[in-house]
Coordinates of C-alpha atoms and ligand atoms in Angstrom, one line a residue:
M28 CA 44.5 91.0 -7.7
T29 CA 40.9 92.1 -8.9
A30 CA 39.8 92.8 -5.4
K31 CA 42.8 95.0 -4.3
R32 CA 42.0 96.8 -7.9
A33 CA 39.1 98.0 -6.7
I34 CA 40.2 98.2 -3.0
G35 CA 42.9 100.5 -5.1
R36 CA 40.0 102.0 -7.4
H37 CA 37.8 102.8 -4.3
E38 CA 40.2 104.3 -2.0
S39 CA 42.1 106.5 -5.3
L40 CA 37.9 108.1 -5.6
A41 CA 38.3 109.2 -1.5
D42 CA 42.2 109.9 -1.8
K43 CA 41.2 112.6 -5.0
I44 CA 38.9 114.0 -2.7
H45 CA 41.0 114.3 0.0
R46 CA 43.5 115.8 -1.9
H47 CA 41.6 118.1 -3.5
R48 CA 39.1 119.7 -1.2
G49 CA 41.0 122.7 -0.6
V50 CA 39.7 123.7 -4.3
L51 CA 36.6 122.3 -4.1
L52 CA 35.8 124.2 -1.0
L53 CA 37.0 127.0 -2.6
I54 CA 34.3 126.4 -5.3
S55 CA 31.6 125.0 -3.2
I56 CA 31.2 128.3 -1.1
P57 CA 30.4 131.0 -4.0
I58 CA 27.7 128.1 -5.3
V59 CA 26.2 127.9 -2.3
L60 CA 25.8 131.5 -1.0
I61 CA 24.9 132.7 -5.0
T62 CA 22.0 130.2 -4.2
L63 CA 21.2 131.3 -0.5
V64 CA 21.2 134.6 -2.0
L65 CA 18.8 133.7 -4.7
L66 CA 16.7 132.0 -2.6
L67 CA 16.0 134.9 -0.1
M68 CA 15.4 137.8 -2.7
P69 CA 12.1 138.8 -3.5
G70 CA 10.5 138.0 -6.7
T71 CA 12.7 140.0 -9.6
S72 CA 11.5 141.1 -12.6
T73 CA 12.0 140.5 -15.7
S74 CA 11.1 143.7 -18.0
V75 CA 11.8 147.0 -17.1
S76 CA 8.4 148.1 -16.8
V77 CA 7.4 145.8 -14.4
I78 CA 6.2 147.9 -11.5
E79 CA 5.1 145.9 -8.6
E80 CA 4.0 142.9 -7.3
Y81 CA 2.1 140.9 -5.2
T82 CA 0.9 137.5 -3.8
L83 CA -2.0 135.2 -3.7
K84 CA -1.5 132.4 -2.7
N85 CA -3.7 129.1 -3.6
R86 CA -3.8 128.2 0.3
A87 CA -5.5 125.6 0.0
G88 CA -3.6 122.9 2.2
G89 CA -1.3 125.4 3.4
S90 CA -0.1 126.3 7.1
N91 CA -1.5 129.8 7.9
S92 CA -2.0 132.0 11.2
R93 CA -5.6 132.9 10.3
G94 CA -8.4 131.9 11.5
P95 CA -11.0 130.1 9.5
K96 CA -13.2 133.3 8.5
N97 CA -11.8 136.1 7.6
Y98 CA -13.4 138.8 6.4
A99 CA -12.3 142.6 4.7
V100 CA -14.2 146.1 4.7
I101 CA -13.3 148.0 0.9
F102 CA -14.3 151.3 0.0
D103 CA -14.8 152.9 -3.2
A104 CA -14.1 156.3 -3.0
G105 CA -15.4 156.5 -7.4
S106 CA -16.1 160.0 -9.0
S107 CA -19.4 159.8 -8.9
G108 CA -20.1 157.9 -6.1
S109 CA -18.6 155.8 -2.7
R110 CA -19.7 152.1 -2.3
V111 CA -18.4 149.6 0.5
H112 CA -18.0 146.0 0.2
V113 CA -17.1 143.3 3.0
Y114 CA -16.6 140.1 1.9
C115 CA -16.0 136.9 4.3
F116 CA -13.3 134.5 3.4
D117 CA -12.8 131.0 4.2
Q118 CA -9.5 129.4 4.3
N119 CA -9.0 128.3 1.3
L120 CA -9.5 132.4 0.2
D121 CA -13.8 130.8 -1.8
L122 CA -15.9 133.5 -1.3
V123 CA -18.5 132.5 2.2
P124 CA -21.8 134.3 2.6
L125 CA -22.4 136.8 4.8
G126 CA -26.3 136.8 5.7
N127 CA -28.4 136.4 2.2
E128 CA -25.5 137.1 -0.2
L129 CA -21.4 137.1 -0.7
E130 CA -20.8 140.0 0.1
L131 CA -22.4 143.4 1.9
F132 CA -22.8 145.8 -1.0
I133 CA -24.3 149.5 -0.3
Q134 CA -23.2 152.5 -2.4
L135 CA -24.4 155.8 -1.9
K136 CA -23.9 159.6 -4.1
P137 CA -22.4 161.9 -4.5
G138 CA -18.8 160.4 -3.7
L139 CA -15.7 162.3 -2.1
S140 CA -14.7 164.6 -4.6
A141 CA -17.8 166.6 -4.2
Y142 CA -16.9 168.3 -1.1
P143 CA -13.0 170.0 -2.4
N144 CA -13.2 172.4 0.3
D145 CA -14.9 170.2 3.4
P146 CA -12.5 167.5 4.0
R147 CA -14.4 166.7 7.2
Q148 CA -17.7 166.8 4.9
S149 CA -16.3 164.8 2.6
A150 CA -14.8 162.2 5.1
N151 CA -18.5 162.2 7.2
S152 CA -20.5 161.8 3.6
L153 CA -18.7 158.1 4.5
V154 CA -20.4 157.3 8.4
S155 CA -23.2 155.7 7.5
L156 CA -21.8 153.5 5.2
L157 CA -19.1 152.5 7.7
D158 CA -21.4 151.7 10.3
K159 CA -23.0 149.9 8.3
A160 CA -20.4 147.2 7.7
E161 CA -18.8 147.1 10.4
A162 CA -22.1 146.3 12.2
S163 CA -21.7 143.3 9.3
V164 CA -18.5 141.9 10.7
P165 CA -18.2 140.1 13.6
R166 CA -17.6 142.2 16.7
E167 CA -14.4 139.7 17.7
L168 CA -13.3 139.9 14.5
R169 CA -13.0 144.1 14.0
P170 CA -10.1 144.3 15.2
N171 CA -8.3 142.0 12.6
T172 CA -10.4 142.6 10.1
P173 CA -8.3 145.4 7.5
V174 CA -10.2 148.0 6.2
R175 CA -9.6 150.3 3.1
V176 CA -10.7 153.1 1.3
G177 CA -9.2 153.7 -2.4
A178 CA -10.4 156.7 -4.2
T179 CA -10.3 156.6 -8.2
A180 CA -10.4 159.4 -10.7
G181 CA -12.5 161.6 -8.4
L182 CA -9.9 162.6 -5.9
R183 CA -7.2 162.0 -8.8
A184 CA -8.2 164.7 -10.8
L185 CA -8.8 167.0 -7.3
G186 CA -4.7 167.2 -7.7
H187 CA -2.6 166.3 -5.0
K188 CA -3.8 168.9 -1.6
A189 CA -7.4 168.5 -2.2
S190 CA -7.0 165.1 -2.0
E191 CA -4.9 164.0 0.8
N192 CA -6.2 167.1 3.2
I193 CA -9.7 164.7 2.3
L194 CA -7.9 161.2 2.6
Q195 CA -6.4 162.3 5.6
A196 CA -10.4 163.5 7.4
V197 CA -10.9 160.0 6.2
R198 CA -8.4 158.2 8.1
E199 CA -8.8 159.8 11.4
L200 CA -12.8 158.9 11.0
L201 CA -11.7 155.7 11.2
K202 CA -9.6 156.0 13.9
D203 CA -12.4 157.8 15.6
R204 CA -14.9 155.8 15.0
S205 CA -13.7 152.1 14.1
R206 CA -12.0 148.7 15.1
L207 CA -11.8 148.3 12.4
K208 CA -7.9 146.8 11.2
T209 CA -6.2 150.3 9.0
E210 CA -3.3 148.9 7.5
A211 CA -0.3 151.5 6.6
N212 CA -1.3 153.3 3.5
A213 CA -4.9 151.8 3.6
V214 CA -6.5 155.1 2.5
T215 CA -4.9 156.0 -0.7
V216 CA -6.1 157.5 -4.2
L217 CA -5.2 154.0 -6.3
D218 CA -3.5 154.8 -9.0
G219 CA -4.7 153.4 -12.6
T220 CA -2.9 150.6 -12.9
Q221 CA -3.9 149.1 -9.4
E222 CA -7.6 150.0 -10.1
G223 CA -7.3 147.8 -13.6
S224 CA -5.2 145.8 -12.5
Y225 CA -7.6 144.9 -8.8
Q226 CA -10.9 144.9 -12.3
W227 CA -8.6 142.2 -13.9
V228 CA -8.2 139.8 -10.4
T229 CA -12.0 140.9 -8.9
I230 CA -13.5 139.3 -12.5
N231 CA -11.2 136.2 -13.2
Y232 CA -11.6 135.4 -9.4
L233 CA -15.5 135.4 -9.5
L234 CA -15.2 133.7 -13.6
R235 CA -12.1 131.2 -11.5
T236 CA -9.8 131.4 -14.5
L237 CA -6.6 132.1 -11.9
G238 CA -4.4 129.5 -12.0
K239 CA -4.7 128.9 -15.4
P240 CA -2.9 129.5 -18.1
Y241 CA -3.0 133.3 -19.2
S242 CA -5.1 132.9 -22.3
D243 CA -7.6 131.3 -20.5
T244 CA -8.2 134.3 -18.8
V245 CA -10.2 137.3 -19.7
G246 CA -9.9 140.9 -20.2
V247 CA -12.2 144.1 -18.7
V248 CA -12.5 147.3 -19.4
D249 CA -13.6 149.6 -16.7
L250 CA -15.5 152.5 -17.6
G251 CA -16.1 154.4 -15.1
G252 CA -17.5 158.3 -14.8
G253 CA -13.6 160.0 -14.5
S254 CA -11.2 157.2 -16.0
V255 CA -11.6 154.5 -18.5
Q256 CA -9.0 151.5 -17.3
M257 CA -8.1 148.3 -19.5
A258 CA -6.4 145.1 -18.4
Y259 CA -5.7 141.7 -20.0
A260 CA -2.8 138.8 -19.7
I261 CA 0.0 138.8 -22.1
S262 CA 2.6 136.3 -23.1
E263 CA 6.4 137.0 -21.0
E264 CA 8.2 137.1 -24.7
D265 CA 5.1 140.6 -25.1
A266 CA 6.0 141.7 -22.0
A267 CA 9.6 141.8 -22.5
T268 CA 9.1 144.2 -25.6
A269 CA 6.9 146.1 -23.4
P270 CA 7.8 150.2 -23.9
K271 CA 9.8 151.8 -21.4
P272 CA 7.2 154.6 -19.8
L273 CA 7.6 158.0 -20.0
E274 CA 9.3 159.7 -16.6
G275 CA 6.0 160.8 -14.8
E276 CA 3.8 157.7 -16.3
D277 CA 2.5 154.8 -15.1
S278 CA 4.1 151.3 -16.2
Y279 CA 2.4 148.7 -18.7
V280 CA 2.9 146.2 -17.3
R281 CA 2.6 144.3 -13.5
E282 CA 4.2 141.1 -12.9
M283 CA 1.0 139.3 -10.3
Y284 CA 1.2 135.6 -8.7
L285 CA -2.7 134.3 -8.2
K286 CA -3.5 130.8 -7.5
G287 CA 0.9 129.6 -7.9
R288 CA 0.9 131.3 -11.4
K289 CA 2.8 134.4 -12.6
Y290 CA 0.7 136.8 -15.0
F291 CA 2.1 139.3 -16.5
L292 CA -0.6 141.6 -17.3
Y293 CA -0.6 145.2 -19.6
V294 CA -2.7 147.7 -17.5
H295 CA -3.5 150.9 -18.6
S296 CA -6.1 153.7 -17.2
Y297 CA -7.3 156.9 -18.9
L298 CA -7.6 160.0 -17.1
H299 CA -10.8 162.2 -17.9
Y300 CA -11.9 159.3 -20.9
G301 CA -14.5 158.2 -18.0
L302 CA -18.1 158.6 -19.5
L303 CA -19.1 161.5 -17.7
A304 CA -15.3 163.5 -18.2
A305 CA -16.2 162.6 -21.7
R306 CA -19.3 164.7 -21.9
A307 CA -17.0 167.5 -21.1
E308 CA -14.4 166.4 -23.3
I309 CA -17.0 166.6 -26.2
L310 CA -18.6 169.6 -25.0
K311 CA -14.7 171.2 -24.9
V312 CA -14.7 170.6 -28.8
S313 CA -17.7 173.1 -29.5
E314 CA -16.7 175.2 -27.2
G315 CA -19.6 176.9 -26.2
S316 CA -21.3 176.5 -29.5
N317 CA -23.9 174.1 -30.7
N318 CA -23.0 170.7 -30.7
P319 CA -23.6 167.7 -32.9
C320 CA -23.8 165.5 -29.8
I321 CA -26.8 167.1 -27.5
V322 CA -30.3 165.2 -28.0
T323 CA -32.5 168.0 -30.5
G324 CA -34.2 170.8 -28.9
Y325 CA -31.7 170.5 -25.5
D326 CA -30.3 173.5 -24.5
G327 CA -29.2 173.5 -21.1
T328 CA -25.3 173.1 -19.2
Y329 CA -23.2 170.4 -17.8
K330 CA -21.1 170.5 -14.9
Y331 CA -18.4 168.5 -14.6
G332 CA -15.1 169.1 -11.6
G333 CA -16.5 172.3 -11.2
K334 CA -17.2 173.4 -13.9
A335 CA -19.9 174.2 -16.5
F336 CA -20.1 173.5 -20.4
R337 CA -22.8 174.5 -22.6
A338 CA -24.3 171.6 -23.3
A339 CA -27.1 172.7 -26.9
A340 CA -28.5 171.0 -29.7
S341 CA -27.7 172.3 -32.9
P342 CA -31.1 174.2 -34.7
S343 CA -31.0 170.9 -37.4
G344 CA -30.5 169.0 -34.6
A345 CA -28.0 166.1 -33.0
S346 CA -26.3 163.9 -35.5
L347 CA -24.2 160.5 -35.9
D348 CA -22.0 161.2 -38.2
E349 CA -21.1 164.8 -36.8
C350 CA -21.0 163.2 -33.3
R351 CA -19.1 160.3 -34.5
R352 CA -16.4 163.5 -35.6
V353 CA -16.1 165.6 -32.6
A354 CA -15.9 161.9 -30.6
L355 CA -12.8 161.1 -32.5
N356 CA -11.0 164.9 -31.9
A357 CA -11.8 164.2 -28.7
L358 CA -10.0 161.0 -28.5
K359 CA -7.5 162.2 -30.3
V360 CA -6.8 159.1 -32.1
N361 CA -5.6 160.4 -34.9
D362 CA -3.8 163.2 -34.2
S363 CA -1.0 162.2 -31.1
L364 CA 2.1 160.9 -31.2
C365 CA 1.9 156.7 -30.9
T366 CA 6.0 156.4 -31.0
H367 CA 5.4 152.6 -29.8
M368 CA 4.5 149.3 -31.7
K369 CA 1.5 149.8 -31.7
C370 CA -0.9 152.2 -30.1
T371 CA -4.7 152.7 -28.8
F372 CA -5.3 156.5 -28.0
G373 CA -3.8 159.2 -26.8
G374 CA -0.2 158.0 -27.6
V375 CA -0.7 154.9 -25.4
W376 CA 0.5 151.7 -26.0
N377 CA -2.4 148.6 -27.4
G378 CA -0.4 146.0 -24.6
G379 CA -0.3 143.9 -28.3
G380 CA -3.3 142.0 -28.1
G381 CA -3.1 138.3 -27.7
G382 CA -4.7 134.6 -26.1
G383 CA -5.6 137.4 -22.5
Q384 CA -7.9 139.6 -25.0
K385 CA -9.9 137.3 -27.4
N386 CA -12.8 137.3 -24.2
M387 CA -13.1 141.0 -22.7
F388 CA -16.1 141.4 -19.7
V389 CA -16.9 145.7 -19.6
A390 CA -18.1 147.0 -17.5
S391 CA -19.7 149.6 -15.2
F392 CA -20.7 152.4 -17.4
F393 CA -21.2 150.2 -20.3
F394 CA -23.1 148.2 -18.7
D395 CA -25.5 150.9 -17.1
R396 CA -25.9 152.9 -20.0
A397 CA -26.9 149.8 -22.2
A398 CA -29.7 148.7 -20.2
E399 CA -30.8 152.1 -20.1
A400 CA -30.7 152.7 -23.8
G401 CA -32.7 149.0 -23.5
F402 CA -30.4 146.5 -25.2
V403 CA -29.9 145.3 -22.3
D404 CA -31.4 143.2 -19.6
P405 CA -30.7 145.3 -16.4
T406 CA -32.3 142.1 -14.2
Q407 CA -29.5 139.8 -15.9
P408 CA -25.6 139.7 -14.5
V409 CA -24.2 140.1 -18.1
A410 CA -25.2 140.5 -21.7
I411 CA -23.4 139.8 -25.3
V412 CA -23.3 142.1 -27.2
H413 CA -21.4 143.9 -29.5
P414 CA -19.9 146.7 -30.5
V415 CA -22.3 147.9 -32.6
D416 CA -24.9 147.3 -30.6
F417 CA -24.7 151.1 -29.4
E418 CA -23.7 152.5 -32.3
K419 CA -27.3 151.0 -33.6
A420 CA -28.5 152.4 -30.1
A421 CA -27.1 155.7 -30.5
N422 CA -28.3 156.0 -34.3
Q423 CA -31.3 156.1 -32.2
A424 CA -31.0 158.5 -29.6
C425 CA -29.4 161.5 -32.2
N426 CA -32.2 161.1 -35.0
M427 CA -34.7 162.0 -31.6
K428 CA -35.8 165.1 -30.2
M429 CA -36.4 165.6 -26.3
G430 CA -39.3 165.0 -25.5
E431 CA -39.7 161.8 -27.5
G432 CA -37.4 160.8 -25.2
K433 CA -39.3 159.1 -22.4
T434 CA -41.1 156.6 -24.8
K435 CA -38.7 156.3 -26.7
F436 CA -36.0 155.2 -23.7
P437 CA -38.8 154.7 -21.4
R438 CA -35.5 153.4 -18.8
V439 CA -33.5 156.6 -19.6
E440 CA -32.7 158.0 -16.5
E441 CA -34.2 162.1 -17.4
D442 CA -30.6 164.0 -16.5
N443 CA -28.9 161.6 -19.0
L444 CA -31.8 162.0 -21.7
P445 CA -29.9 165.3 -23.0
Y446 CA -26.8 162.7 -23.5
L447 CA -27.6 159.4 -24.5
C448 CA -26.4 160.7 -28.1
L449 CA -23.2 161.8 -27.0
D450 CA -23.0 158.5 -24.5
L451 CA -23.4 155.6 -27.3
V452 CA -21.4 157.4 -29.7
Y453 CA -18.6 157.9 -27.3
Q454 CA -18.6 154.6 -25.9
Y455 CA -19.0 152.6 -29.7
T456 CA -15.8 155.4 -30.5
L457 CA -14.4 154.5 -27.8
L458 CA -14.8 150.5 -28.2
V459 CA -14.1 150.3 -31.4
D460 CA -11.8 153.3 -32.5
G461 CA -9.8 153.6 -29.5
F462 CA -9.0 150.1 -28.4
G463 CA -9.7 148.7 -31.8
L464 CA -12.2 146.3 -31.1
K465 CA -14.0 145.1 -34.1
P466 CA -17.8 146.5 -34.3
S467 CA -19.3 143.0 -34.9
Q468 CA -16.7 141.2 -32.3
T469 CA -18.3 139.6 -29.3
I470 CA -17.9 141.5 -25.9
T471 CA -19.6 140.8 -22.5
L472 CA -21.3 143.3 -20.4
V473 CA -21.3 142.6 -16.7
K474 CA -22.4 144.3 -13.7
K475 CA -22.5 140.7 -11.7
V476 CA -19.8 137.9 -12.2
K477 CA -22.0 134.0 -11.0
Y478 CA -20.2 132.8 -8.4
G479 CA -22.0 129.3 -7.1
D480 CA -25.8 130.2 -6.2
Y481 CA -24.5 133.5 -6.3
A482 CA -23.9 136.8 -7.9
V483 CA -20.7 139.4 -6.9
E484 CA -20.1 143.0 -8.1
A485 CA -18.1 142.8 -10.7
A486 CA -15.8 145.7 -9.5
W487 CA -12.2 146.7 -8.2
P488 CA -13.0 146.3 -4.7
L489 CA -12.3 142.2 -4.7
G490 CA -9.0 142.6 -6.2
S491 CA -8.4 144.4 -2.6
A492 CA -9.9 142.7 -0.8
I493 CA -8.1 139.4 -2.2
E494 CA -5.1 141.1 -1.7
A495 CA -5.9 142.2 1.8
V496 CA -6.7 138.6 3.6
S497 CA -3.8 137.3 1.6
S498 CA -0.9 139.4 2.7
P499 CA 1.1 138.8 5.1
Ligands
IDP25 O1 -19.8 147.9 -7.4 C1 -20.2 148.0 -8.7 N1 -21.2 147.2 -10.0 C2 -21.5 147.7 -10.8 N2 -21.1 148.6 -10.9 C3 -20.6 149.7 -10.2 C4 -20.0 149.4 -9.4 N3 -19.2 150.1 -8.2 C5 -19.0 151.3 -9.5 N4 -19.7 150.8 -10.5 C6 -20.3 151.5 -11.9 O2 -18.7 152.9 -12.1 C7 -19.9 153.9 -13.0 C8 -19.7 154.7 -12.1 O3 -17.9 155.2 -12.0 P1 -16.8 155.4 -10.3 O4 -18.1 156.5 -10.3 O5 -16.3 154.7 -10.1 O6 -15.9 156.6 -11.2 P2 -14.4 156.6 -11.3 O7 -14.0 154.9 -11.8 O8 -14.5 156.8 -12.9 O9 -14.0 156.9 -10.3 C9 -21.3 153.4 -12.2 O10 -21.9 152.9 -13.9 C10 -21.4 152.6 -11.4 O11 -22.3 151.7 -12.3
CA26 CA1 -15.2 153.2 -10.9

């Protein structure tokens, strides 16, 4: 009886399944289909402001078809100069030495945008860099080695037609002269958010913080000649509140998968706010008459972007306070519409702050000017400073006469001397009034980042190289 009932119960379950098989089939087909679609779909974005995603897979233990060594050649066509970086990665995406260093790095001046009307000559300015870069890649690996040329603020400011002509000449140069692999879109003007996110990837890769929680990563600021970028990781919740960019504007948030973790990166690039562009903006405020930022005793002309600006000291000399007022005016900190929750300047959302912004790695002209002004050792890869150090140095620079420059600031390049007060005031104003950092906050000025026994340039091309060697 007991056995019979047990068998009966067992049979009735099988019977039930059999009896309802039609219904079960009807329910399971859509479930299977939905699961399949979800699995096959590329990463969907949770935030409307996400513009692009890219994947850096942690290759450790993973299979891939590449050889043990993968090279990448990246040209940084900056507004003030052109540079080439060659990197070599192993299968775990670790950098391995190329000769005595972890990268080949060569630079020259001026940049591509110095030849706006002569695309061929502009492209040819890269020949010496290309030849040396290619020679550093083993011959048999050249056809598999990606080469990229990323132009930044200089070509951005030239406008579409002139910059496209130059890029086309560069594409032809690569085709005629090089055996390296040129992928589609290998030669482009980077948009500002790309540049900022590559910089963030570079620094965090070298610090080995990729793959860790977002609050363990560091934020970056990169002050170029033509533009300045800020990037830092934010929480998913903050990313969801990002304001929608207006038409034609870049999105504020990029979603990235790096070393097995998803990051929401706040990025913004400010065109015309690089250091050399800002000089022009500050001189424009005084419109041809004396300017309180110009070092006492100087009267000359400043050339930028094909235009000339009068750069004349006031008879009473430079003044820190007045120069601050002019710099604030040029930054338009207070008089532009802030339609978002909290802005930096020019009506730009500040990203909301948070853990990814507590440690800031501040690069390029911030490091260079601090070194010229003498409060940073140029032989060291990084320096820990505070925004107020820029103000202190500015105070000295704004109070000197041209003739005293060489003795007071022996490391300043001659061409920069008339603008030392201006540059330092602008840098302080950008950090404190623009980006809202506290004057006493600790920041890391960075030229290079230590990576094992080596130090690698703290520049965006490494982020681009990582993308180039990890994309299929
Ligand atoms: O590889 C690099 N390592 C360190 N600093 C760099 C590197 N490449 C460019 N820089 C710095 O960037 C600044 C020049 O900016 P750039 O010419 O790239 O303007 P842009 O980014 O506005 O186009 C200089 O201070 C230069 O030292
Ligand atoms: Ca740059």
